mmCIF file of C-alpha atoms in Angstrom:
data_model
loop_
_atom_site.group_PDB
_atom_site.id
_atom_site.type_symbol
_atom_site.label_atom_id
_atom_site.label_comp_id
_atom_site.label_asym_id
_atom_site.label_seq_id
_atom_site.Cartn_x
_atom_site.Cartn_y
_atom_site.Cartn_z
ATOM 1 C CA UNK A 1 -9.281 -42.592 15.661
ATOM 2 C CA UNK A 2 -6.543 -44.979 16.547
ATOM 3 C CA UNK A 3 -2.700 -44.063 16.923
ATOM 4 C CA UNK A 4 -1.929 -44.525 13.277
ATOM 5 C CA UNK A 5 -4.739 -43.159 11.868
ATOM 6 C CA UNK A 6 -4.000 -39.844 14.433
ATOM 7 C CA UNK A 7 -0.603 -39.647 12.377
ATOM 8 C CA UNK A 8 -1.343 -39.930 9.137
ATOM 9 C CA UNK A 9 -3.100 -37.166 10.267
ATOM 10 C CA UNK A 10 -0.854 -34.961 11.761
ATOM 11 C CA UNK A 11 1.797 -35.121 8.315
ATOM 12 C CA UNK A 12 -1.102 -34.611 6.168
ATOM 13 C CA UNK A 13 -1.822 -31.919 7.572
ATOM 14 C CA UNK A 14 1.898 -30.103 7.813
ATOM 15 C CA UNK A 15 1.753 -31.415 4.116
ATOM 16 C CA UNK A 16 -1.067 -29.278 3.526
ATOM 17 C CA UNK A 17 0.312 -26.479 5.702
ATOM 18 C CA UNK A 18 3.887 -25.998 3.823
ATOM 19 C CA UNK A 19 1.822 -26.893 0.449
ATOM 20 C CA UNK A 20 -0.675 -23.721 1.068
ATOM 21 C CA UNK A 21 2.523 -21.923 2.164
ATOM 22 C CA UNK A 22 4.827 -22.867 -0.404
ATOM 23 C CA UNK A 23 1.587 -21.295 -3.021
ATOM 24 C CA UNK A 24 1.489 -17.890 -1.063
ATOM 25 C CA UNK A 25 5.237 -17.543 -1.313
ATOM 26 C CA UNK A 26 4.828 -17.950 -5.452
ATOM 27 C CA UNK A 27 2.610 -15.725 -5.741
ATOM 28 C CA UNK A 28 4.143 -13.062 -3.522
ATOM 29 C CA UNK A 29 6.897 -13.431 -5.369
ATOM 30 C CA UNK A 30 4.825 -12.722 -8.188
ATOM 31 C CA UNK A 31 3.604 -9.552 -7.816
ATOM 32 C CA UNK A 32 3.062 -7.431 -10.028
ATOM 33 C CA UNK A 33 2.390 -9.924 -12.497
ATOM 34 C CA UNK A 34 -1.939 -10.230 -11.684
ATOM 35 C CA UNK A 35 -2.179 -12.980 -14.767
ATOM 36 C CA UNK A 36 0.531 -15.557 -12.856
ATOM 37 C CA UNK A 37 -0.715 -14.578 -8.922
ATOM 38 C CA UNK A 38 -3.774 -15.948 -10.325
ATOM 39 C CA UNK A 39 -2.880 -19.246 -12.475
ATOM 40 C CA UNK A 40 -1.261 -19.458 -8.581
ATOM 41 C CA UNK A 41 -4.109 -19.711 -6.735
ATOM 42 C CA UNK A 42 -5.542 -21.768 -9.524
ATOM 43 C CA UNK A 43 -2.754 -24.259 -8.901
ATOM 44 C CA UNK A 44 -2.556 -23.615 -4.824
ATOM 45 C CA UNK A 45 -6.330 -24.172 -4.631
ATOM 46 C CA UNK A 46 -5.430 -27.986 -7.261
ATOM 47 C CA UNK A 47 -2.957 -29.485 -4.480
ATOM 48 C CA UNK A 48 -5.673 -28.680 -1.998
ATOM 49 C CA UNK A 49 -8.453 -30.562 -3.689
ATOM 50 C CA UNK A 50 -5.993 -33.394 -4.438
ATOM 51 C CA UNK A 51 -4.874 -33.835 -0.796
ATOM 52 C CA UNK A 52 -7.782 -33.587 0.411
ATOM 53 C CA UNK A 53 -9.044 -36.376 -1.863
ATOM 54 C CA UNK A 54 -5.855 -38.422 -1.116
ATOM 55 C CA UNK A 55 -6.114 -38.245 2.593
ATOM 56 C CA UNK A 56 -9.111 -39.856 2.221
ATOM 57 C CA UNK A 57 -8.180 -42.237 -0.145
ATOM 58 C CA UNK A 58 -5.903 -43.407 2.196
ATOM 59 C CA UNK A 59 -7.446 -43.192 5.405
ATOM 60 C CA UNK A 60 -10.521 -45.534 3.674
ATOM 61 C CA UNK A 61 -13.613 -42.882 3.734
ATOM 62 C CA UNK A 62 -13.149 -41.544 1.226
ATOM 63 C CA UNK A 63 -16.512 -41.132 -1.219
ATOM 64 C CA UNK A 64 -18.810 -38.506 -3.989
ATOM 65 C CA UNK A 65 -19.214 -36.015 -1.106
ATOM 66 C CA UNK A 66 -16.509 -36.310 0.986
ATOM 67 C CA UNK A 67 -14.839 -35.052 -2.640
ATOM 68 C CA UNK A 68 -17.465 -32.546 -3.998
ATOM 69 C CA UNK A 69 -17.006 -31.434 -0.846
ATOM 70 C CA UNK A 70 -14.074 -30.286 -1.163
ATOM 71 C CA UNK A 71 -14.227 -29.100 -4.199
ATOM 72 C CA UNK A 72 -17.185 -26.653 -3.443
ATOM 73 C CA UNK A 73 -14.809 -24.713 -0.656
ATOM 74 C CA UNK A 74 -12.629 -25.213 -3.490
ATOM 75 C CA UNK A 75 -14.823 -23.005 -5.995
ATOM 76 C CA UNK A 76 -15.844 -21.009 -2.701
ATOM 77 C CA UNK A 77 -11.950 -19.590 -2.385
ATOM 78 C CA UNK A 78 -11.446 -19.049 -5.951
ATOM 79 C CA UNK A 79 -14.540 -17.313 -6.742
ATOM 80 C CA UNK A 80 -13.439 -14.777 -3.288
ATOM 81 C CA UNK A 81 -10.562 -14.079 -4.943
ATOM 82 C CA UNK A 82 -12.435 -13.720 -8.271
ATOM 83 C CA UNK A 83 -14.762 -10.913 -6.690
ATOM 84 C CA UNK A 84 -11.840 -8.912 -5.205
ATOM 85 C CA UNK A 85 -9.428 -8.760 -8.757
ATOM 86 C CA UNK A 86 -12.483 -8.317 -10.960
ATOM 87 C CA UNK A 87 -14.517 -6.130 -8.252
ATOM 88 C CA UNK A 88 -11.649 -4.492 -6.288
ATOM 89 C CA UNK A 89 -9.367 -4.038 -8.223
ATOM 90 C CA UNK A 90 -10.675 -3.765 -11.719
ATOM 91 C CA UNK A 91 -9.057 -7.487 -13.211
ATOM 92 C CA UNK B 1 -33.916 -15.064 14.785
ATOM 93 C CA UNK B 2 -32.222 -16.311 18.096
ATOM 94 C CA UNK B 3 -33.631 -20.116 17.072
ATOM 95 C CA UNK B 4 -32.796 -19.071 12.417
ATOM 96 C CA UNK B 5 -29.010 -18.166 13.846
ATOM 97 C CA UNK B 6 -28.380 -21.040 15.781
ATOM 98 C CA UNK B 7 -29.374 -22.807 13.002
ATOM 99 C CA UNK B 8 -26.913 -21.570 10.734
ATOM 100 C CA UNK B 9 -24.597 -21.359 12.566
ATOM 101 C CA UNK B 10 -23.991 -24.253 14.525
ATOM 102 C CA UNK B 11 -24.503 -28.292 14.291
ATOM 103 C CA UNK B 12 -27.758 -29.094 15.577
ATOM 104 C CA UNK B 13 -30.845 -32.206 15.030
ATOM 105 C CA UNK B 14 -32.349 -29.503 13.065
ATOM 106 C CA UNK B 15 -29.973 -28.881 10.619
ATOM 107 C CA UNK B 16 -28.910 -32.334 10.470
ATOM 108 C CA UNK B 17 -26.355 -32.003 13.076
ATOM 109 C CA UNK B 18 -23.850 -29.012 10.208
ATOM 110 C CA UNK B 19 -25.045 -25.509 10.298
ATOM 111 C CA UNK B 20 -27.269 -24.390 7.285
ATOM 112 C CA UNK B 21 -24.366 -22.470 6.814
ATOM 113 C CA UNK B 22 -22.005 -25.944 5.110
ATOM 114 C CA UNK B 23 -24.449 -26.971 3.394
ATOM 115 C CA UNK B 24 -23.612 -27.563 -0.121
ATOM 116 C CA UNK B 25 -27.104 -25.421 -0.801
ATOM 117 C CA UNK B 26 -25.590 -22.620 1.286
ATOM 118 C CA UNK B 27 -22.095 -22.809 0.160
ATOM 119 C CA UNK B 28 -23.507 -22.837 -4.008
ATOM 120 C CA UNK B 29 -25.623 -19.688 -3.283
ATOM 121 C CA UNK B 30 -22.148 -18.241 -2.161
ATOM 122 C CA UNK B 31 -20.400 -18.413 -4.935
ATOM 123 C CA UNK B 32 -22.525 -17.527 -7.281
ATOM 124 C CA UNK B 33 -22.411 -14.139 -4.981
ATOM 125 C CA UNK B 34 -19.575 -13.552 -5.892
ATOM 126 C CA UNK B 35 -19.342 -13.980 -9.478
ATOM 127 C CA UNK B 36 -22.510 -12.023 -9.785
ATOM 128 C CA UNK B 37 -20.971 -9.557 -7.172
ATOM 129 C CA UNK B 38 -17.513 -9.517 -8.870
ATOM 130 C CA UNK B 39 -19.024 -8.765 -12.705
ATOM 131 C CA UNK B 40 -21.915 -6.334 -11.385
ATOM 132 C CA UNK B 41 -19.197 -4.298 -9.038
ATOM 133 C CA UNK B 42 -17.222 -4.274 -11.802
ATOM 134 C CA UNK B 43 -19.867 -2.805 -14.065
ATOM 135 C CA UNK B 44 -20.834 -0.272 -12.176
ATOM 136 C CA UNK B 45 -17.134 0.766 -12.041
ATOM 137 C CA UNK B 46 -16.506 1.001 -15.560
ATOM 138 C CA UNK B 47 -19.726 3.340 -16.196
ATOM 139 C CA UNK B 48 -20.549 5.247 -12.642
ATOM 140 C CA UNK B 49 -15.754 6.049 -12.246
ATOM 141 C CA UNK B 50 -17.750 9.521 -9.352
ATOM 142 C CA UNK B 51 -19.952 6.000 -7.671
ATOM 143 C CA UNK B 52 -17.716 3.284 -7.251
ATOM 144 C CA UNK B 53 -13.836 2.983 -7.406
ATOM 145 C CA UNK B 54 -10.240 2.703 -6.452
ATOM 146 C CA UNK B 55 -8.980 5.368 -3.964
ATOM 147 C CA UNK B 56 -6.153 7.246 -4.747
ATOM 148 C CA UNK B 57 -4.701 10.334 -2.746
ATOM 149 C CA UNK B 58 -0.531 10.399 -4.991
ATOM 150 C CA UNK B 59 0.535 14.114 -5.123
ATOM 151 C CA UNK B 60 4.617 14.694 -5.813
ATOM 152 C CA UNK B 61 4.159 17.556 -3.344
ATOM 153 C CA UNK B 62 2.580 14.907 -0.968
ATOM 154 C CA UNK B 63 5.496 12.517 -1.440
ATOM 155 C CA UNK B 64 8.048 15.246 -1.279
ATOM 156 C CA UNK B 65 7.214 16.710 2.056
ATOM 157 C CA UNK B 66 6.305 13.438 3.359
ATOM 158 C CA UNK B 67 10.061 12.934 1.974
ATOM 159 C CA UNK B 68 12.003 15.516 3.709
ATOM 160 C CA UNK B 69 10.219 14.736 6.942
ATOM 161 C CA UNK B 70 11.925 11.505 7.257
ATOM 162 C CA UNK B 71 15.259 12.587 6.171
ATOM 163 C CA UNK B 72 14.804 15.619 8.814
ATOM 164 C CA UNK B 73 13.424 13.301 11.138
ATOM 165 C CA UNK B 74 17.067 11.361 10.796
ATOM 166 C CA UNK B 75 18.758 14.730 10.534
ATOM 167 C CA UNK B 76 20.140 14.851 6.644
ATOM 168 C CA UNK B 77 19.305 17.761 4.256
ATOM 169 C CA UNK B 78 15.493 18.871 2.616
ATOM 170 C CA UNK B 79 16.266 17.784 -0.914
ATOM 171 C CA UNK B 80 14.877 20.454 -3.472
ATOM 172 C CA UNK B 81 12.463 19.551 -5.747
ATOM 173 C CA UNK B 82 14.192 19.602 -9.067
ATOM 174 C CA UNK B 83 12.374 20.079 -11.914
ATOM 175 C CA UNK B 84 14.554 18.160 -15.228
ATOM 176 C CA UNK B 85 14.015 15.634 -12.630
ATOM 177 C CA UNK B 86 10.163 15.035 -12.198
ATOM 178 C CA UNK B 87 10.966 15.438 -16.116
ATOM 179 C CA UNK B 88 12.998 12.100 -16.458
ATOM 180 C CA UNK B 89 10.903 10.594 -13.666
ATOM 181 C CA UNK B 90 7.683 11.321 -15.874
ATOM 182 C CA UNK B 91 9.348 10.572 -19.360
ATOM 183 C CA UNK B 92 10.794 6.696 -16.989
ATOM 184 C CA UNK B 93 6.951 6.534 -16.214
ATOM 185 C CA UNK B 94 5.380 6.640 -19.457
ATOM 186 C CA UNK B 95 7.796 4.748 -21.261
ATOM 187 C CA UNK B 96 7.175 1.451 -19.020
ATOM 188 C CA UNK B 97 3.774 2.153 -19.571
ATOM 189 C CA UNK B 98 4.495 2.349 -23.635
ATOM 190 C CA UNK B 99 6.938 -0.406 -23.811
ATOM 191 C CA UNK B 100 5.002 -2.450 -20.508
ATOM 192 C CA UNK B 101 7.645 -3.213 -18.022
ATOM 193 C CA UNK B 102 8.388 -2.641 -14.943
ATOM 194 C CA UNK B 103 12.359 -2.862 -14.448
ATOM 195 C CA UNK B 104 14.674 -0.295 -14.038
ATOM 196 C CA UNK B 105 16.350 -0.521 -17.017
ATOM 197 C CA UNK B 106 13.846 -1.178 -20.331
ATOM 198 C CA UNK B 107 14.127 -3.781 -22.167
ATOM 199 C CA UNK B 108 15.757 -1.936 -25.075
ATOM 200 C CA UNK B 109 18.505 -1.809 -21.954
ATOM 201 C CA UNK B 110 17.611 2.016 -21.651
ATOM 202 C CA UNK B 111 18.581 3.203 -18.083
ATOM 203 C CA UNK B 112 17.134 5.580 -15.453
ATOM 204 C CA UNK B 113 20.435 7.369 -15.610
ATOM 205 C CA UNK B 114 19.296 8.471 -19.450
ATOM 206 C CA UNK B 115 16.109 9.175 -18.022
ATOM 207 C CA UNK B 116 18.125 11.960 -16.496
ATOM 208 C CA UNK B 117 20.804 12.823 -18.835
ATOM 209 C CA UNK B 118 17.730 13.108 -21.461
ATOM 210 C CA UNK B 119 16.148 16.012 -19.209
ATOM 211 C CA UNK B 120 18.929 17.696 -18.908
ATOM 212 C CA UNK B 121 20.391 16.763 -14.897
ATOM 213 C CA UNK B 122 24.178 16.420 -15.736
ATOM 214 C CA UNK B 123 24.103 14.181 -12.346
ATOM 215 C CA UNK B 124 27.523 13.724 -10.616
ATOM 216 C CA UNK B 125 25.353 10.578 -7.958
ATOM 217 C CA UNK B 126 22.032 9.528 -8.783
ATOM 218 C CA UNK B 127 19.012 6.874 -7.819
ATOM 219 C CA UNK B 128 15.815 5.699 -8.183
ATOM 220 C CA UNK B 129 13.104 4.465 -6.888
ATOM 221 C CA UNK B 130 9.671 2.732 -8.309
ATOM 222 C CA UNK B 131 6.250 2.207 -6.478
ATOM 223 C CA UNK B 132 3.058 1.111 -8.300
ATOM 224 C CA UNK B 133 -0.526 0.180 -6.797
ATOM 225 C CA UNK B 134 -0.335 1.350 -3.570
ATOM 226 C CA UNK B 135 -3.459 4.490 -3.265
ATOM 227 C CA UNK B 136 -2.150 6.706 -0.429
ATOM 228 C CA UNK B 137 1.423 9.073 -0.797
ATOM 229 C CA UNK B 138 1.360 8.265 3.249
ATOM 230 C CA UNK B 139 1.671 3.417 1.743
ATOM 231 C CA UNK B 140 4.566 4.592 -0.640
ATOM 232 C CA UNK B 141 6.996 6.397 1.111
ATOM 233 C CA UNK B 142 6.610 3.459 3.767
ATOM 234 C CA UNK B 143 6.923 1.044 1.862
ATOM 235 C CA UNK B 144 10.615 2.795 0.061
ATOM 236 C CA UNK B 145 11.261 3.174 4.094
ATOM 237 C CA UNK B 146 10.799 -0.695 5.143
ATOM 238 C CA UNK B 147 12.623 -1.619 2.237
ATOM 239 C CA UNK B 148 16.491 -1.636 2.705
ATOM 240 C CA UNK B 149 18.042 -0.820 -0.226
ATOM 241 C CA UNK B 150 14.946 1.804 -0.475
ATOM 242 C CA UNK B 151 15.470 3.537 3.076
ATOM 243 C CA UNK B 152 19.118 3.827 1.490
ATOM 244 C CA UNK B 153 17.820 6.094 -1.423
ATOM 245 C CA UNK B 154 15.641 8.391 0.332
ATOM 246 C CA UNK B 155 17.981 8.333 3.133
ATOM 247 C CA UNK B 156 21.133 9.161 1.329
ATOM 248 C CA UNK B 157 23.662 12.323 2.219
ATOM 249 C CA UNK B 158 25.105 12.023 -1.591
ATOM 250 C CA UNK B 159 21.708 13.356 -3.101
ATOM 251 C CA UNK B 160 20.580 17.240 -3.356
ATOM 252 C CA UNK B 161 17.617 17.162 -5.421
ATOM 253 C CA UNK B 162 14.767 14.552 -6.738
ATOM 254 C CA UNK B 163 12.045 14.955 -8.988
ATOM 255 C CA UNK B 164 8.239 12.313 -8.924
ATOM 256 C CA UNK B 165 6.451 11.194 -11.531
ATOM 257 C CA UNK B 166 2.734 9.718 -10.531
ATOM 258 C CA UNK B 167 1.377 8.562 -13.304
ATOM 259 C CA UNK B 168 -1.444 6.289 -14.365
ATOM 260 C CA UNK B 169 -1.333 3.493 -16.409
ATOM 261 C CA UNK B 170 -2.701 -0.245 -17.713
ATOM 262 C CA UNK B 171 0.386 -1.917 -17.166
ATOM 263 C CA UNK B 172 0.064 -6.299 -18.229
ATOM 264 C CA UNK B 173 -3.872 -4.994 -18.196
ATOM 265 C CA UNK B 174 -4.301 -3.894 -14.766
ATOM 266 C CA UNK B 175 -5.075 -0.729 -14.676
ATOM 267 C CA UNK B 176 -2.048 0.377 -11.858
ATOM 268 C CA UNK B 177 -0.295 3.816 -10.162
ATOM 269 C CA UNK B 178 3.268 4.230 -10.768
ATOM 270 C CA UNK B 179 5.411 6.357 -8.743
ATOM 271 C CA UNK B 180 8.670 7.064 -10.280
ATOM 272 C CA UNK B 181 11.217 9.260 -7.788
ATOM 273 C CA UNK B 182 14.938 9.968 -9.363
ATOM 274 C CA UNK B 183 17.084 11.441 -6.609
ATOM 275 C CA UNK B 184 20.506 13.135 -8.432
ATOM 276 C CA UNK B 185 22.841 16.151 -7.243
ATOM 277 C CA UNK B 186 25.387 18.156 -9.823
ATOM 278 C CA UNK B 187 27.402 19.175 -7.504
ATOM 279 C CA UNK B 188 30.966 18.388 -7.352
ATOM 280 C CA UNK B 189 31.753 20.070 -3.876
ATOM 281 C CA UNK B 190 29.467 18.032 -1.658
ATOM 282 C CA UNK B 191 30.381 15.496 -2.457
ATOM 283 C CA UNK B 192 33.148 12.895 -0.545
ATOM 284 C CA UNK B 193 33.709 11.203 -4.298
ATOM 285 C CA UNK B 194 32.775 12.928 -6.983
ATOM 286 C CA UNK B 195 33.510 10.435 -9.506
ATOM 287 C CA UNK B 196 31.506 8.273 -8.415
ATOM 288 C CA UNK B 197 28.067 7.306 -9.443
ATOM 289 C CA UNK B 198 25.783 5.513 -7.074
ATOM 290 C CA UNK B 199 23.320 3.795 -8.308
ATOM 291 C CA UNK B 200 19.523 2.543 -6.592
ATOM 292 C CA UNK B 201 20.181 -0.331 -4.461
ATOM 293 C CA UNK B 202 17.115 -2.124 -6.187
ATOM 294 C CA UNK B 203 17.602 -4.496 -8.567
ATOM 295 C CA UNK B 204 17.076 -4.287 -12.649
ATOM 296 C CA UNK B 205 15.074 -7.824 -12.174
ATOM 297 C CA UNK B 206 12.473 -6.962 -15.598
ATOM 298 C CA UNK B 207 9.028 -8.218 -15.449
ATOM 299 C CA UNK B 208 8.210 -8.722 -18.724
ATOM 300 C CA UNK B 209 4.388 -8.499 -18.874
ATOM 301 C CA UNK B 210 3.005 -9.047 -22.146
ATOM 302 C CA UNK B 211 -0.820 -7.784 -22.776
ATOM 303 C CA UNK B 212 -1.828 -4.793 -23.954
ATOM 304 C CA UNK B 213 -0.824 -0.937 -23.178
ATOM 305 C CA UNK B 214 -2.704 2.162 -22.885
ATOM 306 C CA UNK B 215 -1.167 5.675 -21.326
ATOM 307 C CA UNK B 216 -3.889 7.840 -19.335
ATOM 308 C CA UNK B 217 -1.409 10.967 -18.565
ATOM 309 C CA UNK B 218 -1.687 11.551 -15.288
ATOM 310 C CA UNK B 219 -2.653 15.287 -14.893
ATOM 311 C CA UNK B 220 0.396 17.025 -14.442
ATOM 312 C CA UNK B 221 0.351 20.384 -13.409
ATOM 313 C CA UNK B 222 2.653 23.727 -12.386
ATOM 314 C CA UNK B 223 3.147 25.799 -9.577
ATOM 315 C CA UNK B 224 5.103 28.521 -8.872
ATOM 316 C CA UNK B 225 8.456 27.888 -5.927
ATOM 317 C CA UNK B 226 11.033 30.310 -4.593
ATOM 318 C CA UNK B 227 13.290 27.439 -7.948
ATOM 319 C CA UNK B 228 11.273 29.040 -10.510
ATOM 320 C CA UNK B 229 8.562 26.875 -11.859
ATOM 321 C CA UNK B 230 8.043 23.592 -10.814
ATOM 322 C CA UNK B 231 5.759 20.560 -12.783
ATOM 323 C CA UNK B 232 3.292 18.945 -10.139
ATOM 324 C CA UNK B 233 1.906 15.037 -11.311
ATOM 325 C CA UNK B 234 -0.372 13.755 -8.831
ATOM 326 C CA UNK B 235 -3.540 11.037 -9.108
ATOM 327 C CA UNK B 236 -6.052 12.407 -7.025
ATOM 328 C CA UNK B 237 -9.198 9.870 -6.923
ATOM 329 C CA UNK B 238 -11.787 10.333 -4.646
ATOM 330 C CA UNK B 239 -15.648 8.403 -5.248
ATOM 331 C CA UNK B 240 -18.444 7.886 -3.367
ATOM 332 C CA UNK B 241 -17.244 4.154 -2.255
ATOM 333 C CA UNK B 242 -13.848 2.732 -2.552
ATOM 334 C CA UNK B 243 -14.238 -0.331 -3.896
ATOM 335 C CA UNK B 244 -11.576 -2.003 -2.286
ATOM 336 C CA UNK B 245 -12.015 -1.187 0.914
ATOM 337 C CA UNK B 246 -16.031 -2.577 -0.174
ATOM 338 C CA UNK B 247 -14.503 -6.028 -1.853
ATOM 339 C CA UNK B 248 -12.274 -6.315 0.745
ATOM 340 C CA UNK B 249 -14.620 -6.412 3.553
ATOM 341 C CA UNK B 250 -17.311 -8.430 2.138
ATOM 342 C CA UNK B 251 -14.759 -11.192 0.714
ATOM 343 C CA UNK B 252 -12.487 -11.057 4.918
ATOM 344 C CA UNK B 253 -16.639 -11.194 6.921
ATOM 345 C CA UNK B 254 -18.082 -13.948 4.479
ATOM 346 C CA UNK B 255 -14.743 -16.601 5.014
ATOM 347 C CA UNK B 256 -14.618 -15.358 8.224
ATOM 348 C CA UNK B 257 -17.438 -16.994 8.645
ATOM 349 C CA UNK B 258 -16.995 -20.293 6.453
ATOM 350 C CA UNK B 259 -14.488 -20.177 8.790
ATOM 351 C CA UNK B 260 -15.935 -19.823 12.005
ATOM 352 C CA UNK B 261 -18.433 -22.330 10.984
ATOM 353 C CA UNK B 262 -15.813 -25.187 10.393
ATOM 354 C CA UNK B 263 -14.482 -24.100 13.748
ATOM 355 C CA UNK B 264 -17.888 -24.269 16.162
ATOM 356 C CA UNK B 265 -18.415 -27.658 14.306
ATOM 357 C CA UNK B 266 -15.526 -28.766 15.103
ATOM 358 C CA UNK B 267 -15.758 -28.401 18.490
ATOM 359 C CA UNK B 268 -19.885 -29.429 19.141
ATOM 360 C CA UNK B 269 -19.440 -32.001 17.042
ATOM 361 C CA UNK B 270 -16.828 -33.590 19.836
ATOM 362 C CA UNK B 271 -18.084 -32.460 22.642
ATOM 363 C CA UNK B 272 -21.315 -34.461 21.513
ATOM 364 C CA UNK B 273 -19.370 -37.677 20.664
ATOM 365 C CA UNK B 274 -20.789 -37.077 17.349
ATOM 366 C CA UNK B 275 -18.721 -38.766 13.977
ATOM 367 C CA UNK B 276 -19.458 -37.136 10.492
ATOM 368 C CA UNK B 277 -16.891 -34.714 8.575
ATOM 369 C CA UNK B 278 -15.778 -32.552 11.514
ATOM 370 C CA UNK B 279 -12.813 -34.462 11.732
ATOM 371 C CA UNK B 280 -11.200 -33.426 7.656
ATOM 372 C CA UNK B 281 -12.638 -29.312 8.954
ATOM 373 C CA UNK B 282 -9.209 -27.874 9.388
ATOM 374 C CA UNK B 283 -8.429 -27.904 5.716
ATOM 375 C CA UNK B 284 -10.962 -26.266 4.559
ATOM 376 C CA UNK B 285 -10.063 -23.862 7.618
ATOM 377 C CA UNK B 286 -6.482 -24.181 6.868
ATOM 378 C CA UNK B 287 -7.299 -23.487 2.483
ATOM 379 C CA UNK B 288 -10.011 -20.513 3.158
ATOM 380 C CA UNK B 289 -7.314 -18.962 6.655
ATOM 381 C CA UNK B 290 -5.196 -18.659 3.024
ATOM 382 C CA UNK B 291 -7.949 -17.564 1.389
ATOM 383 C CA UNK B 292 -7.590 -14.094 3.368
ATOM 384 C CA UNK B 293 -3.851 -13.676 3.155
ATOM 385 C CA UNK B 294 -4.030 -14.204 -0.360
ATOM 386 C CA UNK B 295 -6.696 -10.872 -0.842
ATOM 387 C CA UNK B 296 -3.648 -9.376 1.925
ATOM 388 C CA UNK B 297 -1.194 -10.064 -1.220
ATOM 389 C CA UNK B 298 -2.870 -9.195 -3.543
ATOM 390 C CA UNK B 299 -3.780 -5.729 -2.402
ATOM 391 C CA UNK B 300 -0.461 -4.579 -1.244
ATOM 392 C CA UNK B 301 0.810 -2.667 -3.803
ATOM 393 C CA UNK B 302 4.691 -3.350 -5.094
ATOM 394 C CA UNK B 303 8.371 -1.765 -5.095
ATOM 395 C CA UNK B 304 11.734 -2.023 -7.035
#
């Protein structure tokens, strides 16, 4: 990996951290409205997948396998939250 | 066993330098596990509430003891339990469930002070604290103490009486425990400025929640005190397994395993100088760490 790519990665990780933090902030703000919190969880996951794909496109190493990996990890996160809401809180 | 664990967690030749845990088929298995598990737990909760459910222990008796404990720790006099304020609190809680709102003032403009007057409590000073989604009286009291505005009510020298209501009901489609705490003082002599009315320092931000509503009144009972009969309310539910704790523990454990596997992959592949997707693992680690934080946020109670 060259210096240019390292800088792109750093910018990307800062952006991703910012987006995830923003998502968490709005989820806190939306309490106690669980429906709104759930929508925000979906949005945060969507932006995580989108940013991952954009990052790989910028790095010119995007392929189907990368996209599927992001989608599956995103789905895993969503189902963990579903498991907690449905099984734990009875939502 | 050791070989199986290595195959599962450590990237090596046998798993094509990707921990078995991070293979797509394994990930899909866990996705299915969480969906089916969530639905099964929900079904069990509904069918066998004594076996699986949310463990709750909040009573007005405990709330009064904890409140007075905090006041005494801060050199203040204890508050007396007022049946009128308890009635006002219970009416307020029921009104929130009936009209489906979570705020100090109702959508039709009814303020906490109206509930006090309706209950026959003619106040000079009054205040209100609200809480929902907590599981123990200690958690409710601690949350109020951590918020400057609610703490101001708890530790105000302007009040002489207090009343509580603990009510279970559905708000915004979510089964929740509402706690209403009404403060008051009707003695003019004890106050420095008797003409003023002190309101709860909390704002009146109305959170409209539009889902069907139902009220499950909390089991109310009465006890004799030195001041007469006082209505007590509380919610005590101790199922065999606490569903919140169970799902949190399982969720946190599995997500932590994935985070650990991603971290191990980065370290091992970097050491062995093998290029694969591991250089983008920080994305997944950041996202999964956020999922853990979201679970913590979702299980927190809310005060107003």
